[in-house]
Amino acid sequence: MIVAATLNRSVTLQDLQALAARHARWADPRRVERAVQIVLFRDIRRDHLGDYLVESEEQPGTYHKVFGGGCTCPDSQKRGVRQCKHQLAVIMARQLHLLPEPTLDEALPPARARTVETIEQELYG
């Protein structure tokens, strides 16, 4: 089952600004800004394996896969960027509770399941 991210009315602009400021301390501020735009205007989905599909800004309808070890976008694959805008967008959407946790019938095997903290640790070390 794929679940798309939708904006939650309880998320305020101040919540998003505070989260972006927190991430800008550890990540490239330009990437953080682009991640915020993705959270606001692009689709983020969880696939059947528990990885995330993040809609491309340049090619709407095309998705990059964010997984525990990286992302399929050119920034991550060709340049070896440790935290791309797609990975940051997934973390932000999870922290804002815009992406639901797996339900019991969708629960992932422990080897595949990753928490927000695990993803942050993989990105920021």
N, C-alpha and C. Protein backbone atom coordinates (compact mmCIF):
# COMPACT_ATOMS: atom_id res chain seq x y z
N MET A 1 0.84 -1.19 0.00
CA MET A 1 0.00 0.00 0.00
C MET A 1 0.88 1.24 0.00
N ILE A 2 0.58 2.20 -0.82
CA ILE A 2 1.33 3.45 -0.86
C ILE A 2 0.48 4.53 -0.19
N VAL A 3 1.09 5.25 0.72
CA VAL A 3 0.39 6.32 1.43
C VAL A 3 1.07 7.63 1.09
N ALA A 4 0.31 8.58 0.56
CA ALA A 4 0.87 9.87 0.16
C ALA A 4 0.87 10.83 1.35
N ALA A 5 1.85 11.70 1.38
CA ALA A 5 1.90 12.74 2.42
C ALA A 5 0.90 13.82 2.08
N THR A 6 0.22 14.30 3.08
CA THR A 6 -0.67 15.44 2.91
C THR A 6 -0.41 16.42 4.03
N LEU A 7 -0.63 17.69 3.78
CA LEU A 7 -0.41 18.69 4.81
C LEU A 7 -1.45 18.53 5.91
N ASN A 8 -0.98 18.59 7.11
CA ASN A 8 -1.81 18.45 8.29
C ASN A 8 -2.13 19.86 8.80
N ARG A 9 -3.37 20.16 9.07
CA ARG A 9 -3.74 21.50 9.52
C ARG A 9 -3.06 21.89 10.83
N SER A 10 -2.61 20.94 11.62
CA SER A 10 -1.97 21.26 12.89
C SER A 10 -0.51 21.68 12.71
N VAL A 11 0.04 21.53 11.51
CA VAL A 11 1.41 21.96 11.23
C VAL A 11 1.37 23.43 10.83
N THR A 12 2.09 24.23 11.58
CA THR A 12 2.09 25.67 11.30
C THR A 12 3.35 26.07 10.55
N LEU A 13 3.33 27.26 10.02
CA LEU A 13 4.50 27.81 9.36
C LEU A 13 5.66 27.90 10.36
N GLN A 14 5.35 28.25 11.59
CA GLN A 14 6.38 28.34 12.63
C GLN A 14 7.03 26.97 12.89
N ASP A 15 6.21 25.89 12.88
CA ASP A 15 6.75 24.54 13.05
C ASP A 15 7.76 24.23 11.94
N LEU A 16 7.36 24.55 10.72
CA LEU A 16 8.21 24.27 9.57
C LEU A 16 9.48 25.12 9.60
N GLN A 17 9.36 26.39 9.97
CA GLN A 17 10.53 27.27 10.07
C GLN A 17 11.50 26.78 11.14
N ALA A 18 10.97 26.39 12.29
CA ALA A 18 11.82 25.90 13.37
C ALA A 18 12.56 24.62 12.97
N LEU A 19 11.84 23.74 12.30
CA LEU A 19 12.46 22.49 11.84
C LEU A 19 13.54 22.77 10.80
N ALA A 20 13.27 23.67 9.87
CA ALA A 20 14.26 24.03 8.84
C ALA A 20 15.49 24.65 9.49
N ALA A 21 15.30 25.51 10.47
CA ALA A 21 16.45 26.13 11.16
C ALA A 21 17.28 25.07 11.87
N ARG A 22 16.62 24.10 12.46
CA ARG A 22 17.34 23.01 13.15
C ARG A 22 18.20 22.21 12.15
N HIS A 23 17.62 21.89 11.02
CA HIS A 23 18.36 21.11 10.01
C HIS A 23 19.46 21.93 9.35
N ALA A 24 19.26 23.23 9.22
CA ALA A 24 20.26 24.08 8.57
C ALA A 24 21.56 24.15 9.36
N ARG A 25 21.52 23.78 10.63
CA ARG A 25 22.75 23.73 11.42
C ARG A 25 23.65 22.57 11.00
N TRP A 26 23.04 21.51 10.43
CA TRP A 26 23.80 20.30 10.09
C TRP A 26 23.93 20.07 8.60
N ALA A 27 23.00 20.61 7.84
CA ALA A 27 22.98 20.35 6.39
C ALA A 27 23.13 21.66 5.64
N ASP A 28 23.43 21.56 4.37
CA ASP A 28 23.54 22.72 3.49
C ASP A 28 22.22 23.49 3.51
N PRO A 29 22.23 24.75 3.92
CA PRO A 29 20.98 25.53 4.00
C PRO A 29 20.19 25.58 2.69
N ARG A 30 20.88 25.55 1.56
CA ARG A 30 20.16 25.54 0.27
C ARG A 30 19.37 24.24 0.09
N ARG A 31 19.97 23.15 0.52
CA ARG A 31 19.26 21.87 0.41
C ARG A 31 18.08 21.83 1.38
N VAL A 32 18.26 22.42 2.54
CA VAL A 32 17.16 22.48 3.51
C VAL A 32 16.01 23.29 2.93
N GLU A 33 16.31 24.40 2.30
CA GLU A 33 15.27 25.24 1.68
C GLU A 33 14.53 24.46 0.60
N ARG A 34 15.26 23.72 -0.21
CA ARG A 34 14.62 22.92 -1.27
C ARG A 34 13.79 21.79 -0.66
N ALA A 35 14.27 21.22 0.44
CA ALA A 35 13.52 20.16 1.13
C ALA A 35 12.19 20.69 1.65
N VAL A 36 12.20 21.90 2.19
CA VAL A 36 10.96 22.53 2.66
C VAL A 36 9.99 22.68 1.50
N GLN A 37 10.49 23.11 0.34
CA GLN A 37 9.63 23.25 -0.83
C GLN A 37 9.03 21.91 -1.24
N ILE A 38 9.82 20.86 -1.14
CA ILE A 38 9.32 19.52 -1.47
C ILE A 38 8.21 19.12 -0.50
N VAL A 39 8.44 19.34 0.79
CA VAL A 39 7.43 18.99 1.79
C VAL A 39 6.12 19.74 1.50
N LEU A 40 6.24 21.00 1.12
CA LEU A 40 5.05 21.81 0.89
C LEU A 40 4.33 21.50 -0.42
N PHE A 41 5.09 21.23 -1.48
CA PHE A 41 4.48 21.22 -2.81
C PHE A 41 4.60 19.91 -3.60
N ARG A 42 5.33 18.94 -3.10
CA ARG A 42 5.52 17.69 -3.84
C ARG A 42 4.97 16.52 -3.05
N ASP A 43 4.77 15.44 -3.75
CA ASP A 43 4.23 14.21 -3.17
C ASP A 43 5.36 13.39 -2.56
N ILE A 44 5.12 12.87 -1.37
CA ILE A 44 6.05 11.94 -0.72
C ILE A 44 5.23 10.73 -0.34
N ARG A 45 5.69 9.55 -0.78
CA ARG A 45 4.96 8.31 -0.54
C ARG A 45 5.88 7.26 0.07
N ARG A 46 5.27 6.33 0.77
CA ARG A 46 6.00 5.17 1.28
C ARG A 46 5.63 3.99 0.39
N ASP A 47 6.64 3.25 -0.06
CA ASP A 47 6.33 2.11 -0.93
C ASP A 47 6.15 0.84 -0.09
N HIS A 48 5.89 -0.27 -0.75
CA HIS A 48 5.60 -1.52 -0.06
C HIS A 48 6.79 -2.08 0.71
N LEU A 49 7.99 -1.61 0.44
CA LEU A 49 9.18 -2.06 1.16
C LEU A 49 9.52 -1.16 2.34
N GLY A 50 8.78 -0.06 2.49
CA GLY A 50 9.05 0.87 3.57
C GLY A 50 9.99 1.99 3.19
N ASP A 51 10.44 2.01 1.94
CA ASP A 51 11.25 3.12 1.46
C ASP A 51 10.31 4.25 1.05
N TYR A 52 10.88 5.40 0.73
CA TYR A 52 10.06 6.56 0.39
C TYR A 52 10.28 6.95 -1.06
N LEU A 53 9.21 7.37 -1.71
CA LEU A 53 9.25 7.89 -3.07
C LEU A 53 8.95 9.38 -2.97
N VAL A 54 9.87 10.19 -3.47
CA VAL A 54 9.75 11.64 -3.38
C VAL A 54 9.66 12.20 -4.79
N GLU A 55 8.60 12.95 -5.05
CA GLU A 55 8.37 13.50 -6.38
C GLU A 55 9.46 14.51 -6.75
N SER A 56 9.94 14.40 -7.95
CA SER A 56 10.97 15.30 -8.47
C SER A 56 10.41 16.70 -8.66
N GLU A 57 11.21 17.71 -8.35
CA GLU A 57 10.81 19.10 -8.59
C GLU A 57 10.92 19.43 -10.08
N GLU A 58 11.94 18.89 -10.73
CA GLU A 58 12.19 19.19 -12.14
C GLU A 58 11.26 18.43 -13.07
N GLN A 59 10.86 17.21 -12.66
CA GLN A 59 10.01 16.37 -13.50
C GLN A 59 8.83 15.85 -12.69
N PRO A 60 7.81 16.68 -12.48
CA PRO A 60 6.64 16.22 -11.71
C PRO A 60 6.11 14.91 -12.28
N GLY A 61 5.73 14.01 -11.38
CA GLY A 61 5.26 12.69 -11.79
C GLY A 61 6.37 11.65 -11.79
N THR A 62 7.62 12.11 -11.70
CA THR A 62 8.78 11.23 -11.59
C THR A 62 9.22 11.22 -10.13
N TYR A 63 9.62 10.06 -9.63
CA TYR A 63 9.96 9.94 -8.21
C TYR A 63 11.39 9.44 -8.01
N HIS A 64 12.02 9.94 -6.94
CA HIS A 64 13.31 9.44 -6.48
C HIS A 64 13.05 8.58 -5.25
N LYS A 65 13.78 7.48 -5.14
CA LYS A 65 13.60 6.57 -4.02
C LYS A 65 14.60 6.91 -2.92
N VAL A 66 14.08 7.18 -1.72
CA VAL A 66 14.91 7.43 -0.54
C VAL A 66 14.87 6.17 0.29
N PHE A 67 16.05 5.63 0.58
CA PHE A 67 16.16 4.40 1.34
C PHE A 67 17.21 4.60 2.42
N GLY A 68 17.41 3.61 3.27
CA GLY A 68 18.30 3.75 4.42
C GLY A 68 19.69 4.25 4.08
N GLY A 69 20.23 3.84 2.94
CA GLY A 69 21.59 4.23 2.60
C GLY A 69 21.72 5.40 1.67
N GLY A 70 20.62 6.00 1.22
CA GLY A 70 20.75 7.13 0.31
C GLY A 70 19.51 7.41 -0.48
N CYS A 71 19.73 7.89 -1.69
CA CYS A 71 18.64 8.30 -2.58
C CYS A 71 19.07 8.01 -4.01
N THR A 72 18.10 7.82 -4.87
CA THR A 72 18.40 7.52 -6.27
C THR A 72 18.58 8.78 -7.12
N CYS A 73 18.49 9.97 -6.51
CA CYS A 73 18.64 11.22 -7.28
C CYS A 73 20.09 11.40 -7.73
N PRO A 74 20.30 12.20 -8.79
CA PRO A 74 21.66 12.44 -9.28
C PRO A 74 22.58 13.07 -8.23
N ASP A 75 22.05 13.95 -7.39
CA ASP A 75 22.87 14.59 -6.36
C ASP A 75 23.49 13.54 -5.44
N SER A 76 22.70 12.57 -5.07
CA SER A 76 23.18 11.52 -4.17
C SER A 76 24.03 10.49 -4.91
N GLN A 77 23.59 10.07 -6.09
CA GLN A 77 24.28 9.01 -6.82
C GLN A 77 25.58 9.46 -7.48
N LYS A 78 25.57 10.59 -8.17
CA LYS A 78 26.76 11.02 -8.93
C LYS A 78 27.72 11.87 -8.10
N ARG A 79 27.17 12.69 -7.23
CA ARG A 79 28.02 13.59 -6.45
C ARG A 79 28.35 13.03 -5.08
N GLY A 80 27.67 11.97 -4.69
CA GLY A 80 27.95 11.36 -3.40
C GLY A 80 27.54 12.22 -2.22
N VAL A 81 26.53 13.07 -2.41
CA VAL A 81 26.07 13.94 -1.34
C VAL A 81 25.51 13.08 -0.22
N ARG A 82 25.92 13.39 1.00
CA ARG A 82 25.50 12.57 2.14
C ARG A 82 24.03 12.75 2.48
N GLN A 83 23.51 13.98 2.38
CA GLN A 83 22.09 14.20 2.62
C GLN A 83 21.54 15.11 1.54
N CYS A 84 20.80 14.51 0.62
CA CYS A 84 20.21 15.28 -0.47
C CYS A 84 18.89 15.90 0.00
N LYS A 85 18.32 16.76 -0.83
CA LYS A 85 17.07 17.44 -0.49
C LYS A 85 15.92 16.45 -0.32
N HIS A 86 15.96 15.34 -1.04
CA HIS A 86 14.90 14.34 -0.93
C HIS A 86 14.95 13.63 0.42
N GLN A 87 16.16 13.29 0.87
CA GLN A 87 16.31 12.66 2.17
C GLN A 87 15.88 13.62 3.28
N LEU A 88 16.28 14.87 3.16
CA LEU A 88 15.89 15.88 4.15
C LEU A 88 14.38 16.07 4.17
N ALA A 89 13.74 16.06 2.99
CA ALA A 89 12.29 16.23 2.92
C ALA A 89 11.57 15.08 3.63
N VAL A 90 12.07 13.86 3.46
CA VAL A 90 11.46 12.71 4.13
C VAL A 90 11.59 12.87 5.64
N ILE A 91 12.77 13.24 6.11
CA ILE A 91 12.97 13.41 7.55
C ILE A 91 12.03 14.49 8.09
N MET A 92 11.96 15.62 7.38
CA MET A 92 11.08 16.70 7.84
C MET A 92 9.62 16.28 7.85
N ALA A 93 9.18 15.62 6.79
CA ALA A 93 7.78 15.17 6.72
C ALA A 93 7.49 14.19 7.86
N ARG A 94 8.44 13.31 8.15
CA ARG A 94 8.25 12.36 9.27
C ARG A 94 8.19 13.11 10.60
N GLN A 95 9.08 14.08 10.78
CA GLN A 95 9.10 14.82 12.04
C GLN A 95 7.85 15.66 12.23
N LEU A 96 7.24 16.09 11.14
CA LEU A 96 6.00 16.87 11.21
C LEU A 96 4.77 15.95 11.22
N HIS A 97 5.00 14.65 11.23
CA HIS A 97 3.94 13.64 11.26
C HIS A 97 3.03 13.73 10.04
N LEU A 98 3.63 14.04 8.91
CA LEU A 98 2.88 14.06 7.64
C LEU A 98 2.89 12.71 6.96
N LEU A 99 3.80 11.85 7.38
CA LEU A 99 3.87 10.49 6.83
C LEU A 99 3.51 9.52 7.94
N PRO A 100 2.48 8.74 7.75
CA PRO A 100 2.05 7.82 8.81
C PRO A 100 3.03 6.68 9.03
N GLU A 101 3.02 6.18 10.25
CA GLU A 101 3.78 4.98 10.57
C GLU A 101 3.07 3.78 9.93
N PRO A 102 3.79 2.70 9.64
CA PRO A 102 3.13 1.51 9.10
C PRO A 102 2.09 0.98 10.08
N THR A 103 0.96 0.50 9.55
CA THR A 103 -0.04 -0.13 10.39
C THR A 103 0.42 -1.54 10.72
N LEU A 104 -0.25 -2.21 11.63
CA LEU A 104 0.16 -3.56 12.03
C LEU A 104 0.21 -4.51 10.84
N ASP A 105 -0.76 -4.43 9.94
CA ASP A 105 -0.75 -5.34 8.80
C ASP A 105 0.28 -4.96 7.75
N GLU A 106 0.86 -3.76 7.87
CA GLU A 106 1.90 -3.32 6.94
C GLU A 106 3.27 -3.32 7.59
N ALA A 107 3.33 -3.74 8.84
CA ALA A 107 4.59 -3.66 9.58
C ALA A 107 5.71 -4.33 8.81
N LEU A 108 6.85 -3.67 8.80
CA LEU A 108 8.00 -4.17 8.06
C LEU A 108 8.82 -5.11 8.92
N PRO A 109 9.52 -6.04 8.30
CA PRO A 109 10.44 -6.88 9.08
C PRO A 109 11.45 -5.98 9.78
N PRO A 110 11.90 -6.36 10.98
CA PRO A 110 12.83 -5.52 11.72
C PRO A 110 14.06 -5.09 10.93
N ALA A 111 14.55 -5.91 10.03
CA ALA A 111 15.74 -5.55 9.26
C ALA A 111 15.47 -4.37 8.33
N ARG A 112 14.23 -4.17 7.90
CA ARG A 112 13.90 -3.09 6.97
C ARG A 112 13.33 -1.86 7.66
N ALA A 113 12.76 -2.04 8.86
CA ALA A 113 12.11 -0.93 9.54
C ALA A 113 13.16 0.08 10.00
N ARG A 114 12.84 1.39 9.78
CA ARG A 114 13.76 2.45 10.20
C ARG A 114 12.95 3.56 10.84
N THR A 115 13.42 4.05 11.95
CA THR A 115 12.76 5.16 12.61
C THR A 115 13.35 6.47 12.09
N VAL A 116 12.71 7.57 12.43
CA VAL A 116 13.24 8.89 12.07
C VAL A 116 14.64 9.05 12.63
N GLU A 117 14.83 8.63 13.87
CA GLU A 117 16.15 8.76 14.50
C GLU A 117 17.20 7.96 13.75
N THR A 118 16.84 6.77 13.28
CA THR A 118 17.79 5.95 12.53
C THR A 118 18.17 6.64 11.22
N ILE A 119 17.18 7.18 10.53
CA ILE A 119 17.46 7.86 9.26
C ILE A 119 18.32 9.09 9.52
N GLU A 120 18.02 9.86 10.58
CA GLU A 120 18.84 11.03 10.90
C GLU A 120 20.27 10.61 11.21
N GLN A 121 20.43 9.54 11.96
CA GLN A 121 21.78 9.08 12.31
C GLN A 121 22.54 8.68 11.06
N GLU A 122 21.86 8.01 10.11
CA GLU A 122 22.52 7.62 8.86
C GLU A 122 22.95 8.84 8.06
N LEU A 123 22.16 9.90 8.10
CA LEU A 123 22.48 11.09 7.33
C LEU A 123 23.51 11.97 8.02
N TYR A 124 23.36 12.17 9.31
CA TYR A 124 24.20 13.14 10.02
C TYR A 124 25.33 12.51 10.81
N GLY A 125 25.32 11.19 10.94
CA GLY A 125 26.41 10.49 11.64
C GLY A 125 26.37 10.55 13.11
